[in-house]
XYZ file of C-alpha atoms in Angstrom:
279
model
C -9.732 -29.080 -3.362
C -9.200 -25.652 -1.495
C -8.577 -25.934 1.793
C -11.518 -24.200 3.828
C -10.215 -21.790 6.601
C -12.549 -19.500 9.169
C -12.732 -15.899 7.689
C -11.179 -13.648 9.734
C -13.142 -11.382 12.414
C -14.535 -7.872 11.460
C -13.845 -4.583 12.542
C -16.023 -1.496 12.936
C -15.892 1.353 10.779
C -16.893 4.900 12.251
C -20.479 4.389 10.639
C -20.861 0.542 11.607
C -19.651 -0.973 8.658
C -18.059 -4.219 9.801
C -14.526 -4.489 7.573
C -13.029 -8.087 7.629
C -9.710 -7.498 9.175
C -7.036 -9.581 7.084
C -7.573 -9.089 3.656
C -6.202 -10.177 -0.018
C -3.872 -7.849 -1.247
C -3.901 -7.891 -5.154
C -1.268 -5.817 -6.273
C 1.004 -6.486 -8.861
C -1.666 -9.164 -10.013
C -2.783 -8.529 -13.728
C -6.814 -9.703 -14.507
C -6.144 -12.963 -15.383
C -3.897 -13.955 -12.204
C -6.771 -11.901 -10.446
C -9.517 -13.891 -11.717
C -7.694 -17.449 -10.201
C -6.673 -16.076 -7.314
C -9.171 -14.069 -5.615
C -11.508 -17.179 -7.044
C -9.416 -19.356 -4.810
C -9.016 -17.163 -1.886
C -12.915 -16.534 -1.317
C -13.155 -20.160 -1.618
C -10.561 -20.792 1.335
C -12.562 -17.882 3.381
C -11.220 -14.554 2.832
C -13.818 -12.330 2.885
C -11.914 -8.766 1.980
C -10.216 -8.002 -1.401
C -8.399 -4.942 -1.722
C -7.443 -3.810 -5.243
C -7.253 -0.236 -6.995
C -7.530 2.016 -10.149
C -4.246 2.119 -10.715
C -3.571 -1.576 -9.956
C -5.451 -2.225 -13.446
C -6.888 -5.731 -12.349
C -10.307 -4.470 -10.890
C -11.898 -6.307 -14.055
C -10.218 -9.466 -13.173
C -11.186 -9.089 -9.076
C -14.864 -8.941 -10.448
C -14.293 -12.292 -12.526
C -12.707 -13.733 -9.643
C -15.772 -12.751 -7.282
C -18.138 -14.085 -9.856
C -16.424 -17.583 -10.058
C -16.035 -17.799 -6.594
C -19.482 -19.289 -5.972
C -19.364 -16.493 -2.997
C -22.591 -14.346 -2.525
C -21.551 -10.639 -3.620
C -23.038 -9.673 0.240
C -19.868 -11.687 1.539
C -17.352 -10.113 -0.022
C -16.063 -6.675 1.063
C -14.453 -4.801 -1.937
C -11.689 -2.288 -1.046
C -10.567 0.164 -4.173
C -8.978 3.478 -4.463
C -8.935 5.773 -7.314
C -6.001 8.344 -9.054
C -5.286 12.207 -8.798
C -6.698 12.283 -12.111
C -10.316 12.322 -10.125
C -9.786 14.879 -7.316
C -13.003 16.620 -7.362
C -15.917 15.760 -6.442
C -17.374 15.401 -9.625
C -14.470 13.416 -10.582
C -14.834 11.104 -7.590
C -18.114 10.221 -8.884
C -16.416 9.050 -12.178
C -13.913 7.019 -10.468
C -16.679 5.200 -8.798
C -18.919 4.495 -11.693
C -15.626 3.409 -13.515
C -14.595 1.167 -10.579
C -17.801 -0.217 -10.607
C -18.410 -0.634 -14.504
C -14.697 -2.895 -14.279
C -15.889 -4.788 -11.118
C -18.917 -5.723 -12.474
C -20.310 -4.664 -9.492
C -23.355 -2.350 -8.290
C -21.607 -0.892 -4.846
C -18.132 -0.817 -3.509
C -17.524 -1.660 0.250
C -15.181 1.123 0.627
C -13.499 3.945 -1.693
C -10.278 5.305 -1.113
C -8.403 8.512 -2.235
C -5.394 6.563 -2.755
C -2.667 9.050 -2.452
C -3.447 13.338 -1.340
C -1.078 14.165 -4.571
C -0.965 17.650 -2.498
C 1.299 19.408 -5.300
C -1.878 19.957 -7.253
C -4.156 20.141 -3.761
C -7.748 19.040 -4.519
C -8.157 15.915 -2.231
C -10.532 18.092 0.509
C -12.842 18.211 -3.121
C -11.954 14.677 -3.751
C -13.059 13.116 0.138
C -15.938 15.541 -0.495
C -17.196 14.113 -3.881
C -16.772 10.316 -1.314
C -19.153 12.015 1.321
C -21.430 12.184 -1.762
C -21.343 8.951 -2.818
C -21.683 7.613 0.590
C -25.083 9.078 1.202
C -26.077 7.870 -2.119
C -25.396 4.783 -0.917
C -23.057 4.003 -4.325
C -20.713 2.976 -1.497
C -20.876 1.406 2.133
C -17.592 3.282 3.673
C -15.106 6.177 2.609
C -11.877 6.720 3.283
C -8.560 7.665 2.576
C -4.779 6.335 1.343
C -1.487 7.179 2.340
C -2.462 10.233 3.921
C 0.115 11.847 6.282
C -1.211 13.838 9.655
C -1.202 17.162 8.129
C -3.364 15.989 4.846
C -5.755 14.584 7.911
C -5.801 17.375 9.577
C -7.425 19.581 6.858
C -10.016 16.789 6.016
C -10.669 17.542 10.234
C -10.629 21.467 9.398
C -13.958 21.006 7.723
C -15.447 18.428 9.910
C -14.940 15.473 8.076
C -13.223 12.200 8.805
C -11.920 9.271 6.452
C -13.138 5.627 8.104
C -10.017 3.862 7.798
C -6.292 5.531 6.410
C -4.250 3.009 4.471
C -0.738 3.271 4.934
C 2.256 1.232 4.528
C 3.088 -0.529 8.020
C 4.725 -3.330 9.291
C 7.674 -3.905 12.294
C 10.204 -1.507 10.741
C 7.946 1.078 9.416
C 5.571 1.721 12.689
C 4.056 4.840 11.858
C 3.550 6.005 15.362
C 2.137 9.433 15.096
C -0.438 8.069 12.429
C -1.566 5.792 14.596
C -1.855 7.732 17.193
C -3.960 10.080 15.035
C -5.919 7.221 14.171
C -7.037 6.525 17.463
C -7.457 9.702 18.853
C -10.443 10.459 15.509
C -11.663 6.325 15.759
C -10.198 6.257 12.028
C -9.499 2.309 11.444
C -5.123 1.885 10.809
C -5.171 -0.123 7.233
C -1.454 -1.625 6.212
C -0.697 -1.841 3.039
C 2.880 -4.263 2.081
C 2.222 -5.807 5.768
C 5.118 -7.976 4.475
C 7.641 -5.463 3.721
C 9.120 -5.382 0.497
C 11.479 -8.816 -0.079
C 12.387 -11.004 2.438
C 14.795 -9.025 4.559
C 12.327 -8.164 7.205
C 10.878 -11.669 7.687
C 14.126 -12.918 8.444
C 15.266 -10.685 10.872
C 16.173 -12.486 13.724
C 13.906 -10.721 16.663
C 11.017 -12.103 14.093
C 11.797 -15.438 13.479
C 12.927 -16.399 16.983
C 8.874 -15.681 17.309
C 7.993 -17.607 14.601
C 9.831 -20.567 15.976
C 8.528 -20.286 19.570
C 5.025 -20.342 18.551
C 5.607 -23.057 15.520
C 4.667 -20.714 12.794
C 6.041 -18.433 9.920
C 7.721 -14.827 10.240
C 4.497 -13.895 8.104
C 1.850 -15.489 9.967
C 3.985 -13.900 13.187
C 4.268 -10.168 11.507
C 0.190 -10.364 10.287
C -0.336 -11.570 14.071
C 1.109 -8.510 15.022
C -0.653 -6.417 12.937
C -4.162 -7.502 14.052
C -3.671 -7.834 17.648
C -3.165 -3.808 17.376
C -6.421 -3.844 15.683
C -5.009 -2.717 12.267
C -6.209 -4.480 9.071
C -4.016 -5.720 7.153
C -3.655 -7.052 3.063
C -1.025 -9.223 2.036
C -0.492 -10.352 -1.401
C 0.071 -14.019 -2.268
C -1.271 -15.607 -5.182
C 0.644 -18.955 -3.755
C -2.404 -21.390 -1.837
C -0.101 -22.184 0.569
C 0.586 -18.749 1.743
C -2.764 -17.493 0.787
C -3.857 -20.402 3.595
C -1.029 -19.504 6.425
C -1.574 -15.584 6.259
C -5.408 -16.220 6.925
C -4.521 -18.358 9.750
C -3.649 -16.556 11.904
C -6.403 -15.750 14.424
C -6.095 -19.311 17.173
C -2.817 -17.871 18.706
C -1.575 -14.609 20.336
C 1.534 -12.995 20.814
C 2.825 -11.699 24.439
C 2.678 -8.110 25.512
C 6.742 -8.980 25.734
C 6.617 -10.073 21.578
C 4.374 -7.658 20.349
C 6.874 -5.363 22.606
C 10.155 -7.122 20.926
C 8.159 -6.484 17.597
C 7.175 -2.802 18.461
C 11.281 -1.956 18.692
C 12.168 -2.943 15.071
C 11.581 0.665 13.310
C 14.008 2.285 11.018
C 14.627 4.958 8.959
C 14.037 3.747 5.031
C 15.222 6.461 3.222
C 13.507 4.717 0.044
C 9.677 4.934 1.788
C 7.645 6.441 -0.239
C 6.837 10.540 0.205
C 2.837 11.194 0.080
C 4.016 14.971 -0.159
C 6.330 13.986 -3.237
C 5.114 10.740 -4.855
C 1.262 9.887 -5.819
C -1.043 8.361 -8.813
């Protein structure tokens, strides 16, 4: 039997659309692992399932909403789309793709998933989003790995993404898009709230935490995360984790730890570049 955990507490988006704030992550699921897991996680009482184009397991997040016995109004579907679309006619096609695979007939919110600046037609890409908001195709727009300066032009023309996915966690803190964030009411998404292995969740300032409060590094990290007011979309496929990740909303870390946590950034000269890398 799944275990049966309270969904997690909603944000809200620039326009009013309430975004659950911890979220299934679903990449580097294929359809099939999609289908069982985010079956199982809307069962235990996640509420947010973030997936992509270029993830190719939208079909299988559909499935997995469908078997869920969850009503589609429940579920808020986050998916982005590739460079291949940046236009605003193209973002149209991504959507009706998107949608076609999810089996769906409107997506919570869209994202441009990277700027891909070398070829420069994300403004036309956010634009063709501003289309299919007020056609009501989807509920919220918004943007992916988007650095200050690709912001800034989306500000240029008056427009502003609802929430910026970026990678984030205690050694990648992303200060100055935060900031940014803030300042415009954009809502901070992480993406890999994790980190990439398990070399950040043992680091020692973490797990002393984790100890103190009786809980994991993740549950600690994912604390973190959404006492900031970020959201945040770890992947697990594993129940177990699925359950402790969600969990994570009947404790509170000190100004001190979120403080200790807050001093852990580093230079990773292996982050990804949104001015050099994209989809």
């Amino acid at each position: 039997m799944t275990q049966r955990i309270q969904p997690a507490p909603c944000l809200s988006l620039l326009n009013g659309v309430q975004i659950p704030q911890l979220g299934l992550g679903t990449w580097p699921m294929n359809d099939a692992e999609c289908a069982v897991t985010v079956a199982a996680a809307l069962q235990m009482g996640y509420r947010h399932i973030d997936t992509a184009e270029n993830y190719e397991n939208e079909r299988g997040v559909g499935e997995g909403i469908r078997n869920s016995g969850v009503t589609r109004r429940e579920v808020f579907v986050t998916t982005k789309f590739n460079r291949k679309w940046h236009s605003v006619d193209g973002a149209r096609q991504a959507c009706e793709a998107s949608l076609k695979r999810l089996g769906l007939d409107y997506i919570d919110l869209l994202l441009v998933h990277w700027p891909n600046p070398d070829q420069d037609r994300y403004l036309e890409a956010f634009q063709g989003l501003v289309k299919l908001l007020e056609a009501g195709v989807v509920r919220a727009i918004g943007t992916s790995n988007f650095k200050p300066a690709h912001l800034q032009r989306l500000f240029d023309l008056g427009l502003v993404p609802h929430l910026n996915q970026i990678q984030l966690d205690p050694y990648h803190l992303r200060d100055d898009l935060v900031a940014l964030h803030r300042e415009r009411g954009i809502v901070t998404g992480a993406w890999r709230p994790l980190g990439c292995g398990n070399a950040m969740l043992a680091d020692p300032a973490i797990t002393a935490i984790a100890e103190r409060h009786g809980r994991t590094s993740a549950q600690i990290v994912l604390r973190w995360l959404v006492q900031q007011g970020f959201v945040a979309t770890p992947k697990s496929s594993n129940p177990t984790r699925m359950a402790q990740n969600l969990a994570i909303f009947d404790f509170a870390l000190s100004d001190d730890e979120m403080a200790a946590l807050g001093r852990l950034d580093r230079l990773d000269p292996e982050m990804f570049d949104a001015d050099r890398f994209g989809h």
